[in-house]
Coordinates of C-alpha atoms in Angstrom, one line a residue:
X26 CA -59.0 12.4 28.3
X27 CA -58.0 10.1 31.2
X28 CA -55.0 11.8 32.9
X29 CA -53.5 8.5 34.1
X30 CA -53.7 7.1 30.5
X31 CA -52.1 10.2 29.1
X32 CA -49.2 10.0 31.7
X33 CA -48.7 6.3 30.9
X34 CA -48.6 7.0 27.2
X35 CA -46.1 9.8 27.6
X36 CA -43.9 7.5 29.7
X37 CA -44.0 4.8 27.0
X38 CA -43.1 7.4 24.3
X39 CA -40.3 8.8 26.5
X40 CA -38.9 5.3 27.1
X41 CA -39.0 4.6 23.4
X42 CA -37.2 7.8 22.6
X43 CA -34.5 7.2 25.2
X44 CA -34.0 3.7 23.9
X45 CA -33.7 4.9 20.3
X46 CA -31.2 7.5 21.4
X47 CA -28.9 5.0 22.9
X48 CA -26.1 3.7 20.7
X49 CA -26.8 0.4 19.2
X50 CA -24.4 -2.5 19.6
X51 CA -21.7 -2.2 16.9
X52 CA -19.1 -4.6 15.5
X53 CA -15.6 -3.6 14.3
X54 CA -15.0 -3.2 10.6
X55 CA -13.0 -6.4 10.4
X56 CA -16.0 -8.4 11.7
X57 CA -18.1 -7.7 8.6
X58 CA -19.6 -9.7 5.7
X59 CA -17.1 -12.1 4.2
X60 CA -14.8 -12.2 7.2
X61 CA -12.4 -15.1 7.8
X62 CA -11.8 -16.3 11.4
X63 CA -9.0 -18.5 12.7
X64 CA -9.9 -22.2 13.0
X65 CA -9.1 -24.4 16.0
X66 CA -8.8 -21.6 18.6
X67 CA -11.2 -19.7 20.7
X68 CA -13.2 -17.1 18.7
X69 CA -13.6 -13.7 20.1
X70 CA -16.5 -11.5 19.1
X71 CA -16.3 -7.9 20.3
X72 CA -17.6 -4.4 19.7
X73 CA -19.1 -1.3 21.4
X74 CA -22.5 -0.3 22.7
X75 CA -24.3 1.5 25.5
X76 CA -23.0 0.8 29.0
X77 CA -25.0 -2.0 30.6
X78 CA -26.7 -3.1 27.4
X79 CA -27.1 -6.9 27.1
X80 CA -25.4 -8.5 24.2
X81 CA -26.4 -11.9 22.8
X82 CA -24.2 -13.7 20.2
X83 CA -25.2 -16.6 18.0
X84 CA -22.7 -18.1 15.6
X85 CA -22.8 -21.6 13.9
X86 CA -25.1 -22.8 16.7
X87 CA -22.8 -21.6 19.4
X88 CA -24.1 -18.9 21.8
X89 CA -22.7 -16.4 24.2
X90 CA -24.0 -13.6 26.3
X91 CA -22.4 -10.6 27.9
X92 CA -23.1 -6.9 28.8
X93 CA -21.5 -3.7 27.5
X94 CA -18.9 -2.4 30.0
X95 CA -18.8 1.1 31.5
X96 CA -16.3 2.1 28.8
X97 CA -18.8 1.2 26.1
X98 CA -16.9 -1.9 25.0
X99 CA -17.8 -5.6 25.1
X100 CA -16.4 -8.9 24.1
X101 CA -17.3 -12.6 24.3
X102 CA -15.6 -15.8 23.5
X103 CA -16.9 -18.8 21.6
X104 CA -15.3 -22.3 21.5
X105 CA -12.9 -23.3 18.8
X106 CA -14.3 -24.4 15.4
X107 CA -13.0 -26.4 12.6
X108 CA -12.5 -25.0 9.1
X109 CA -15.8 -24.5 7.3
X110 CA -18.6 -22.1 6.4
X111 CA -20.0 -19.9 5.2
X112 CA -21.8 -19.1 8.5
X113 CA -24.0 -16.2 9.7
X114 CA -23.1 -14.3 12.9
X115 CA -26.0 -12.6 14.8
X116 CA -25.3 -10.0 17.6
X117 CA -28.5 -8.7 19.0
X118 CA -30.2 -7.3 15.9
X119 CA -27.1 -7.2 13.8
X120 CA -26.4 -9.9 11.2
X121 CA -23.1 -10.6 9.5
X122 CA -23.2 -13.0 6.5
X123 CA -20.8 -15.3 4.7
X124 CA -18.2 -15.9 7.4
X125 CA -15.6 -18.6 6.9
X126 CA -13.5 -20.4 9.4
X127 CA -10.0 -21.1 8.1
X128 CA -6.4 -19.8 8.5
X129 CA -6.0 -16.1 9.1
X130 CA -2.7 -14.2 8.5
X131 CA -1.6 -10.7 9.4
X132 CA 0.6 -9.3 6.6
X133 CA 2.3 -6.0 7.2
X134 CA 5.2 -3.8 6.1
X135 CA 5.7 -1.2 3.5
X136 CA 5.2 -0.8 -0.3
X137 CA 6.3 -4.3 -1.4
X138 CA 3.7 -5.8 0.9
X139 CA 1.1 -3.2 -0.2
X140 CA 1.8 -3.4 -4.0
X141 CA -1.2 -4.7 -5.8
X142 CA -1.7 -7.5 -8.2
X143 CA -2.6 -4.9 -10.9
X144 CA 1.1 -3.9 -10.9
X145 CA 2.1 -7.4 -11.8
X146 CA -0.2 -8.1 -14.7
X147 CA 2.6 -8.0 -17.3
X148 CA 3.7 -11.3 -15.8
X149 CA 0.5 -12.9 -14.5
X150 CA -2.5 -11.5 -16.4
X151 CA -3.7 -14.9 -17.7
X152 CA -3.3 -16.6 -14.3
X153 CA -5.1 -13.9 -12.3
X154 CA -7.8 -13.5 -14.9
X155 CA -8.7 -17.2 -14.9
X156 CA -8.5 -17.9 -11.1
X157 CA -11.8 -17.7 -9.2
X158 CA -11.6 -18.7 -5.5
X159 CA -14.0 -16.9 -3.1
X160 CA -12.5 -18.9 -0.2
X161 CA -9.4 -16.7 -0.4
X162 CA -10.2 -13.2 1.0
X163 CA -8.3 -10.0 2.0
X164 CA -9.2 -7.2 4.4
X165 CA -7.1 -4.1 3.8
X166 CA -6.7 -2.0 6.9
X167 CA -7.2 1.7 6.0
X168 CA -4.0 3.8 6.0
X169 CA -4.3 6.0 9.0
X170 CA -2.1 7.1 11.8
X171 CA -3.0 7.9 15.4
X172 CA -1.4 9.7 18.3
X173 CA -2.5 9.4 21.9
X174 CA -2.7 5.6 22.3
X175 CA -4.2 2.6 20.5
X176 CA -7.5 2.8 18.7
X177 CA -10.2 0.1 19.1
X178 CA -11.3 0.1 15.5
X179 CA -10.3 1.1 12.0
X180 CA -12.3 3.1 9.5
X181 CA -14.7 1.4 7.1
X182 CA -13.2 -1.3 5.0
X183 CA -14.5 -4.6 3.6
X184 CA -13.4 -8.1 2.8
X185 CA -12.6 -8.9 -0.9
X186 CA -12.6 -12.2 -2.6
X187 CA -10.0 -13.6 -5.0
X188 CA -12.2 -13.5 -8.1
X189 CA -11.5 -11.9 -11.5
X190 CA -12.1 -8.2 -11.3
X191 CA -11.4 -8.0 -7.6
X192 CA -8.2 -10.0 -7.3
X193 CA -6.3 -7.1 -9.1
X194 CA -6.7 -5.0 -5.9
X195 CA -5.2 -7.7 -3.6
X196 CA -1.7 -7.3 -2.3
X197 CA 0.3 -9.2 -4.9
X198 CA 2.6 -11.1 -2.6
X199 CA -0.2 -12.2 -0.3
X200 CA -2.4 -13.2 -3.3
X201 CA 0.1 -15.7 -4.5
X202 CA 0.9 -16.8 -0.9
X203 CA -2.8 -17.5 -0.3
X204 CA -3.2 -19.4 -3.5
X205 CA -0.3 -21.7 -2.7
X206 CA -1.6 -22.3 0.9
X207 CA -5.1 -23.1 -0.3
X208 CA -3.9 -25.6 -2.9
X209 CA -1.2 -27.2 -0.6
X210 CA -3.1 -27.2 2.7
X211 CA -6.3 -29.1 2.0
X212 CA -8.3 -26.3 0.6
X213 CA -8.7 -24.6 4.0
X214 CA -10.1 -21.1 3.5
X215 CA -7.4 -18.4 3.7
X216 CA -7.9 -14.9 5.1
X217 CA -5.4 -12.1 4.8
X218 CA -5.5 -8.9 7.0
X219 CA -3.2 -6.6 5.0
X220 CA -2.0 -3.8 7.3
X221 CA 0.8 -2.1 5.3
X222 CA 1.8 1.3 4.2
X223 CA 4.4 2.2 1.6
X224 CA 7.5 4.1 2.7
X225 CA 7.0 3.4 6.4
X226 CA 9.7 2.9 9.0
X227 CA 9.7 0.0 11.5
X228 CA 9.5 2.3 14.5
X229 CA 6.0 3.5 13.4
X230 CA 4.8 -0.1 13.8
X231 CA 6.0 -0.6 17.4
X232 CA 3.9 0.4 20.4
X233 CA 5.0 3.1 22.8
X234 CA 5.3 0.6 25.6
X235 CA 7.8 -1.4 23.6
X236 CA 10.0 1.6 22.8
X237 CA 11.3 2.0 26.3
X238 CA 14.8 1.0 25.2
X239 CA 14.8 3.6 22.4
X240 CA 14.6 7.0 24.2
X241 CA 15.3 9.0 21.1
X242 CA 12.3 7.6 19.4
X243 CA 10.1 8.2 22.4
X244 CA 11.2 11.8 22.5
X245 CA 10.4 12.1 18.8
X246 CA 6.9 10.9 19.6
X247 CA 6.6 13.3 22.5
X248 CA 7.3 16.2 20.2
X249 CA 5.1 15.1 17.3
X250 CA 2.1 14.1 19.5
X251 CA 1.4 17.8 20.2
X252 CA -1.8 18.5 18.2
X253 CA -1.2 22.2 17.9
X254 CA 2.3 21.7 16.6
X255 CA 1.2 19.2 13.9
X256 CA -1.7 21.4 12.8
X257 CA 0.4 24.5 12.5
X258 CA 3.3 22.8 10.7
X259 CA 0.9 21.0 8.4
X260 CA -0.8 24.2 7.3
X261 CA 2.5 25.9 6.6
X262 CA 4.0 23.0 4.7
X263 CA 0.8 22.5 2.6
X264 CA 0.7 26.2 1.8
X265 CA 4.4 26.2 0.7
X266 CA 3.8 23.2 -1.6
X267 CA 0.7 24.8 -3.1
X268 CA 2.6 28.0 -3.8
X269 CA 5.5 26.0 -5.4
X270 CA 3.1 24.3 -7.9
X271 CA 1.1 27.5 -8.5
X272 CA 4.3 29.5 -9.2
X273 CA 5.7 26.8 -11.6
X274 CA 2.4 26.4 -13.5
X275 CA 1.9 30.2 -13.7
X276 CA 5.4 30.9 -15.1
X277 CA 5.6 27.9 -17.4
X278 CA 5.5 29.1 -21.0
X279 CA 4.5 25.6 -22.1
X280 CA 1.1 26.3 -20.5
X281 CA 0.9 30.1 -20.9
X282 CA 2.4 30.9 -24.3
X283 CA 0.5 31.7 -27.5
X284 CA 0.3 27.9 -28.3
X285 CA 0.6 25.2 -25.6
X286 CA 3.6 23.1 -26.0
X287 CA 1.6 19.9 -26.0
X288 CA -0.1 20.9 -29.3
X289 CA 1.0 19.4 -32.6
X290 CA 0.9 22.8 -34.3
X291 CA 3.5 24.2 -31.9
X292 CA 6.9 24.8 -33.6
X293 CA 9.7 23.1 -31.5
X294 CA 12.4 23.5 -34.2
X295 CA 14.6 25.7 -31.9
X296 CA 14.5 23.2 -29.0
X297 CA 17.6 21.2 -28.1
X298 CA 17.7 17.6 -29.4
X299 CA 18.6 15.0 -26.7
X300 CA 18.5 11.3 -26.2
X301 CA 15.6 10.2 -23.9
X302 CA 17.9 8.2 -21.7
X303 CA 20.6 10.9 -21.4
X304 CA 20.0 12.4 -18.0
X305 CA 22.1 15.5 -19.0
X306 CA 18.9 17.3 -20.1
X307 CA 17.9 17.5 -16.4
X308 CA 21.2 19.0 -15.2
X309 CA 22.7 22.5 -15.6
X310 CA 26.1 23.6 -14.3
X311 CA 26.5 20.3 -12.5
X312 CA 23.3 20.7 -10.5
X313 CA 19.8 19.2 -10.8
X314 CA 17.4 21.4 -12.7
X315 CA 14.1 21.3 -10.8
X316 CA 10.8 22.5 -12.1
X317 CA 9.1 21.6 -15.4
X318 CA 10.7 20.0 -18.5
X319 CA 9.0 19.4 -21.8
X320 CA 10.0 16.7 -24.2
X321 CA 8.4 16.1 -27.7
X322 CA 8.9 13.4 -30.3
X323 CA 7.1 12.7 -33.6
X324 CA 6.6 9.1 -34.5
X325 CA 5.3 7.6 -37.7
X326 CA 2.2 5.4 -37.7
X327 CA 1.6 2.9 -40.6
X328 CA -1.5 3.3 -42.7
X329 CA -3.1 0.0 -41.4
X330 CA -2.8 1.3 -37.8
X331 CA -4.8 4.5 -38.6
X332 CA -7.2 5.2 -35.7
X333 CA -6.4 2.1 -33.7
X334 CA -6.1 2.3 -29.9
X335 CA -2.9 1.4 -28.2
X336 CA -1.0 1.4 -24.9
X337 CA 1.7 4.0 -24.2
X338 CA 4.6 2.9 -22.0
X339 CA 7.2 5.2 -20.5
X340 CA 8.8 3.0 -17.8
X341 CA 9.4 5.0 -14.5
X342 CA 10.1 8.7 -14.5
X343 CA 11.7 10.8 -11.8
X344 CA 9.6 12.5 -10.5
X345 CA 6.2 13.3 -12.0
X346 CA 4.7 13.5 -15.5
X347 CA 1.8 14.4 -17.7
X348 CA 1.5 13.0 -21.2
X349 CA -0.3 14.0 -24.4
X350 CA -0.6 12.3 -27.8
X351 CA -1.5 14.6 -30.7
X352 CA -2.7 17.1 -28.1
X353 CA -5.0 14.7 -26.3
X354 CA -4.2 14.2 -22.6
X355 CA -3.7 10.4 -21.9
X356 CA -2.5 10.3 -18.3
X357 CA -0.3 11.5 -15.5
X358 CA 1.6 10.1 -12.5
X359 CA 2.5 12.2 -9.4
X360 CA 5.6 10.4 -8.1
X361 CA 8.4 8.3 -9.5
X362 CA 7.8 4.7 -8.7
X363 CA 4.7 3.5 -10.6
X364 CA 5.3 2.3 -14.2
X365 CA 3.8 4.7 -16.7
X366 CA 1.2 2.7 -18.7
X367 CA -1.4 5.0 -20.4
X368 CA -4.2 4.0 -22.8
X369 CA -4.3 5.9 -26.1
X370 CA -8.0 5.8 -27.1
X371 CA -9.1 4.8 -30.6
X372 CA -9.0 7.7 -33.0
X373 CA -6.1 9.5 -31.4
X374 CA -3.3 8.0 -33.4
X375 CA -3.5 8.4 -37.2
X376 CA -1.4 7.4 -40.2
X377 CA 1.7 9.5 -40.7
X378 CA 3.4 11.7 -38.1
X379 CA 2.1 11.7 -34.5
X380 CA 3.2 13.9 -31.6
X381 CA 4.0 12.4 -28.1
X382 CA 4.6 15.2 -25.6
X383 CA 5.8 14.7 -22.0
X384 CA 5.9 17.3 -19.3
X385 CA 8.2 16.1 -16.5
X386 CA 8.2 17.8 -13.1
X387 CA 11.3 17.5 -11.0
X388 CA 10.8 18.0 -7.3
X389 CA 14.3 17.4 -5.9
X390 CA 17.0 15.3 -7.6
X391 CA 17.9 15.2 -11.2
X392 CA 15.0 14.4 -13.5
X393 CA 15.4 11.3 -15.7
X394 CA 13.8 8.3 -17.3
X395 CA 14.7 5.0 -15.6
X396 CA 16.8 2.9 -17.9
X397 CA 16.0 -0.7 -19.0
X398 CA 12.3 -0.1 -18.9
X399 CA 9.9 -0.2 -21.9
X400 CA 9.5 3.1 -23.8
X401 CA 7.1 2.3 -26.6
X402 CA 3.6 2.3 -28.1
X403 CA 2.1 -1.1 -28.1
X404 CA -0.9 -2.0 -30.3
X405 CA -3.4 -4.6 -29.2
X406 CA -2.0 -7.0 -31.8
X407 CA 1.4 -6.8 -30.2
X408 CA 3.1 -4.6 -32.8
X409 CA 5.2 -1.7 -31.4
X410 CA 6.6 1.7 -32.1
X411 CA 9.8 2.5 -30.2
X412 CA 10.0 5.8 -28.3
X413 CA 13.7 5.6 -27.6
X414 CA 16.2 7.7 -29.3
X415 CA 16.1 11.4 -30.0
X416 CA 13.6 13.8 -28.5
X417 CA 13.3 17.6 -28.4
X418 CA 13.7 19.2 -25.0
X419 CA 13.1 22.6 -23.4
X420 CA 12.9 23.8 -19.8
X421 CA 9.6 25.2 -18.8
X422 CA 9.9 26.8 -15.4
X423 CA 13.1 26.6 -13.3
X424 CA 12.3 26.1 -9.6
X425 CA 14.0 25.5 -6.3
X426 CA 13.5 22.1 -4.8
X427 CA 9.9 21.4 -3.7
X428 CA 9.3 22.4 0.0
X429 CA 9.1 19.2 2.0
X430 CA 6.1 17.9 3.9
X431 CA 6.6 16.2 7.3
X432 CA 5.5 12.5 7.1
X433 CA 3.8 12.2 10.5
X434 CA 2.9 8.6 9.6
X435 CA 6.6 7.9 10.2
X436 CA 6.4 8.9 13.8
X437 CA 7.1 6.1 16.3
X438 CA 4.0 4.1 17.4
X439 CA 1.4 5.9 15.3
X440 CA 0.8 3.0 12.9
X441 CA 0.7 0.5 15.7
X442 CA -2.0 2.6 17.3
X443 CA -4.2 2.8 14.3
X444 CA -3.4 -0.3 12.2
X445 CA -2.4 -3.0 14.6
X446 CA -3.9 -2.3 18.0
X447 CA -7.5 -2.4 16.6
X448 CA -6.9 -6.1 15.6
X449 CA -5.8 -7.2 19.1
X450 CA -8.8 -9.5 19.6
X451 CA -8.1 -11.5 16.4
X452 CA -6.2 -14.8 16.7
X453 CA -3.8 -15.2 13.7
X454 CA -2.2 -18.3 12.2
X455 CA 1.0 -16.2 11.7
X456 CA 2.5 -12.8 10.7
X457 CA 4.2 -12.1 7.4
X458 CA 6.5 -9.0 7.6
X459 CA 8.0 -7.4 4.5
X460 CA 9.6 -4.1 5.4
X461 CA 13.1 -2.5 5.5
X462 CA 13.6 -0.5 2.4
X463 CA 13.0 2.7 4.3
X464 CA 15.3 1.6 7.1
X465 CA 18.5 0.8 5.3
X466 CA 20.1 3.8 7.0
X467 CA 19.6 2.2 10.4
X468 CA 20.5 -1.3 9.2
X469 CA 22.8 -2.0 12.2
X470 CA 20.0 -1.2 14.6
X471 CA 17.3 -2.9 12.7
X472 CA 17.6 -6.4 14.1
X473 CA 17.0 -5.0 17.6
X474 CA 14.0 -3.1 16.5
X475 CA 12.5 -6.0 14.6
X476 CA 13.0 -8.3 17.6
X477 CA 11.2 -5.7 19.7
X478 CA 8.3 -5.6 17.2
X479 CA 8.0 -9.3 17.3
X480 CA 7.8 -9.4 21.1
X481 CA 5.4 -6.4 21.1
X482 CA 2.9 -7.9 18.7
X483 CA 3.0 -11.3 20.4
X484 CA 2.0 -9.5 23.6
X485 CA -0.7 -7.5 21.7
X486 CA -2.3 -10.7 20.4
X487 CA -1.7 -12.7 23.6
X488 CA 0.2 -15.4 21.7
X489 CA 3.8 -16.0 22.8
X490 CA 4.3 -18.5 20.0
X491 CA 2.8 -16.4 17.2
X492 CA 4.9 -17.3 14.1
X493 CA 6.7 -14.5 12.2
X494 CA 7.8 -15.0 8.6
X495 CA 10.3 -12.3 7.6
X496 CA 10.7 -11.6 3.9
X497 CA 14.2 -10.6 2.8
X498 CA 14.6 -7.5 0.8
X499 CA 14.7 -8.2 -2.9
X500 CA 17.7 -7.5 -5.1
X501 CA 18.0 -3.8 -6.0
X502 CA 20.5 -1.3 -7.4
X503 CA 22.9 -1.5 -10.4
X504 CA 26.0 -3.7 -9.9
X505 CA 28.2 -0.6 -10.3
X506 CA 26.6 0.9 -7.1
X507 CA 29.0 -1.0 -4.9
X508 CA 28.3 0.9 -1.7
X509 CA 24.5 0.9 -2.1
X510 CA 24.4 -2.8 -2.7
X511 CA 26.7 -3.4 0.3
X512 CA 24.3 -1.4 2.5
X513 CA 21.3 -3.4 1.2
X514 CA 23.1 -6.7 1.9
X515 CA 23.9 -5.6 5.4
X516 CA 20.2 -4.9 5.9
X517 CA 19.3 -8.4 4.7
X518 CA 21.8 -9.8 7.2
X519 CA 20.0 -7.8 10.0
X520 CA 16.7 -9.2 8.9
X521 CA 18.1 -12.7 9.0
X522 CA 19.7 -12.1 12.4
X523 CA 16.4 -11.0 13.9
X524 CA 14.7 -14.2 12.6
X525 CA 17.6 -16.4 14.0
X526 CA 17.5 -14.7 17.4
X527 CA 13.7 -14.8 17.8
X528 CA 11.8 -18.1 18.6
X529 CA 9.2 -19.2 16.1
X530 CA 10.5 -16.7 13.5
X531 CA 11.7 -17.6 10.0
X532 CA 13.6 -15.7 7.3
X533 CA 12.3 -16.1 3.8
X534 CA 14.9 -15.8 1.0
X535 CA 14.1 -13.1 -1.5
X536 CA 17.4 -11.4 -2.3
X537 CA 18.1 -13.6 -5.3
X538 CA 15.2 -12.1 -7.2
X539 CA 14.3 -8.5 -8.1
X540 CA 14.9 -5.7 -10.6
X541 CA 18.0 -3.5 -10.2
X542 CA 16.1 -0.5 -11.5
X543 CA 12.9 -0.9 -9.6
X544 CA 12.5 -1.0 -5.8
X545 CA 9.1 -2.7 -6.4
X546 CA 9.9 -5.9 -8.4
X547 CA 6.9 -7.3 -10.2
X548 CA 7.6 -11.0 -9.5
X549 CA 5.6 -11.3 -6.3
X550 CA 4.7 -14.9 -7.1
X551 CA 8.1 -16.4 -6.2
X552 CA 8.3 -14.8 -2.7
X553 CA 4.6 -15.5 -2.2
X554 CA 5.2 -19.2 -2.8
X555 CA 8.3 -19.2 -0.7
X556 CA 6.4 -17.7 2.2
X557 CA 3.6 -20.3 1.9
X558 CA 6.2 -23.1 1.8
X559 CA 7.9 -21.7 5.0
X560 CA 4.5 -21.5 6.7
X561 CA 3.7 -25.2 5.8
X562 CA 7.2 -26.2 7.0
X563 CA 6.8 -24.4 10.3
X564 CA 3.2 -24.4 11.4
X565 CA 1.9 -22.7 14.6
X566 CA 2.6 -24.9 17.6

């Protein structure tokens, strides 16, 4: 064989191998199929690749070229575009389909921003089921926290369209906000980047640089950013919780007796009779009785309902529950807030007496069923069987309070790092902020923190006039809870003060609606429409 030819062939193969070993140009998760980009402002396309690698971008007949920098990042800018699409984006050999140009909003906060349309279906089932609009889209930023500075991308996620079967997974408030904007703003496509996490504090959403005026919070970050500390603490806390549940289940006679207490044949005649809504069953000697509690009730089913499927509703329960009907497991919930709505399959209910059995697990405070919630069996034809009134109760395993687990996602700056910083290249039409329930205890400091967040995010997105629309906390707590209601009202005043003292920031009224017994009110349509109205009244300058 010709030696020169062999050497040349080997060089070609080596070059091909080296080329294939290099990282390909990559785009961030938010620049994926179905994305919505902001109209009438420069469009930034960015990503990562091999240092020095040339990058060629083609989008809606606009082109740009650049090279990957030494730190493996690249970005390029395209001229502003009017609303329209769908368009295809090509970056080297990558193709992204179905991109719209419209109005893009960053929506952030805690659980009332995160709460999905599926939790509001009692009010809006017909409306959601009949509305089909693929020009309204949502990208949910994965819930992750990060120490040691801002990330450049988020984990895999994808854009969803407001169509039946998918809309149920949208954030409820932003779904109704987007619908109103689309209908009242010339059918311009609407994109929502939903970066929210239930139970979070505002300090977690502010960058480290913006916390210079809050030394206590910076020192909290300094402690928690130690990887060894978090790892060791996490292992110990998870172990303690595992032991708590293992001990409770092992010593619970409801699971380990001759007959499980969820079985219809079990004799509960010696159990104490109690009213479902009487919280005394969860208290002993004036103290909360933590651990497992069992409640049983026999209800009568009419002959014509024999074998028919139904829906079981138990409102909200503090804290967790597992439920059986005639010995068949129908569902469980692991924490207090979600409404208990469990499907009873066909064939489970029969004419005559039927057993409903609930095992309630109390982790800390007094266990109870939340009042003024539905407690019933509902058949598909709308007929009902009430579950209120007398039940039989017995304690399973008495336990100390559940060992706590440190919520490191509450640490200052860690959500900014992982859920805001990766979006820095995106221009937004505005920011909708709905948060504060977790910060009522710092309500007198909250306005200052919120103003810091507003300035911080405007710097992140290089937009000094980026509008902020601040949703007031909804009505909550019983009228008899005078001190609690006063604290919540003081928090609302802090929210409003932050809006009043920040340019291009507006407060959105929401305290006149809500549910006293539910921190997550189901009417997200009213505040959604109010946010949209405020946006249309105060557009981006």
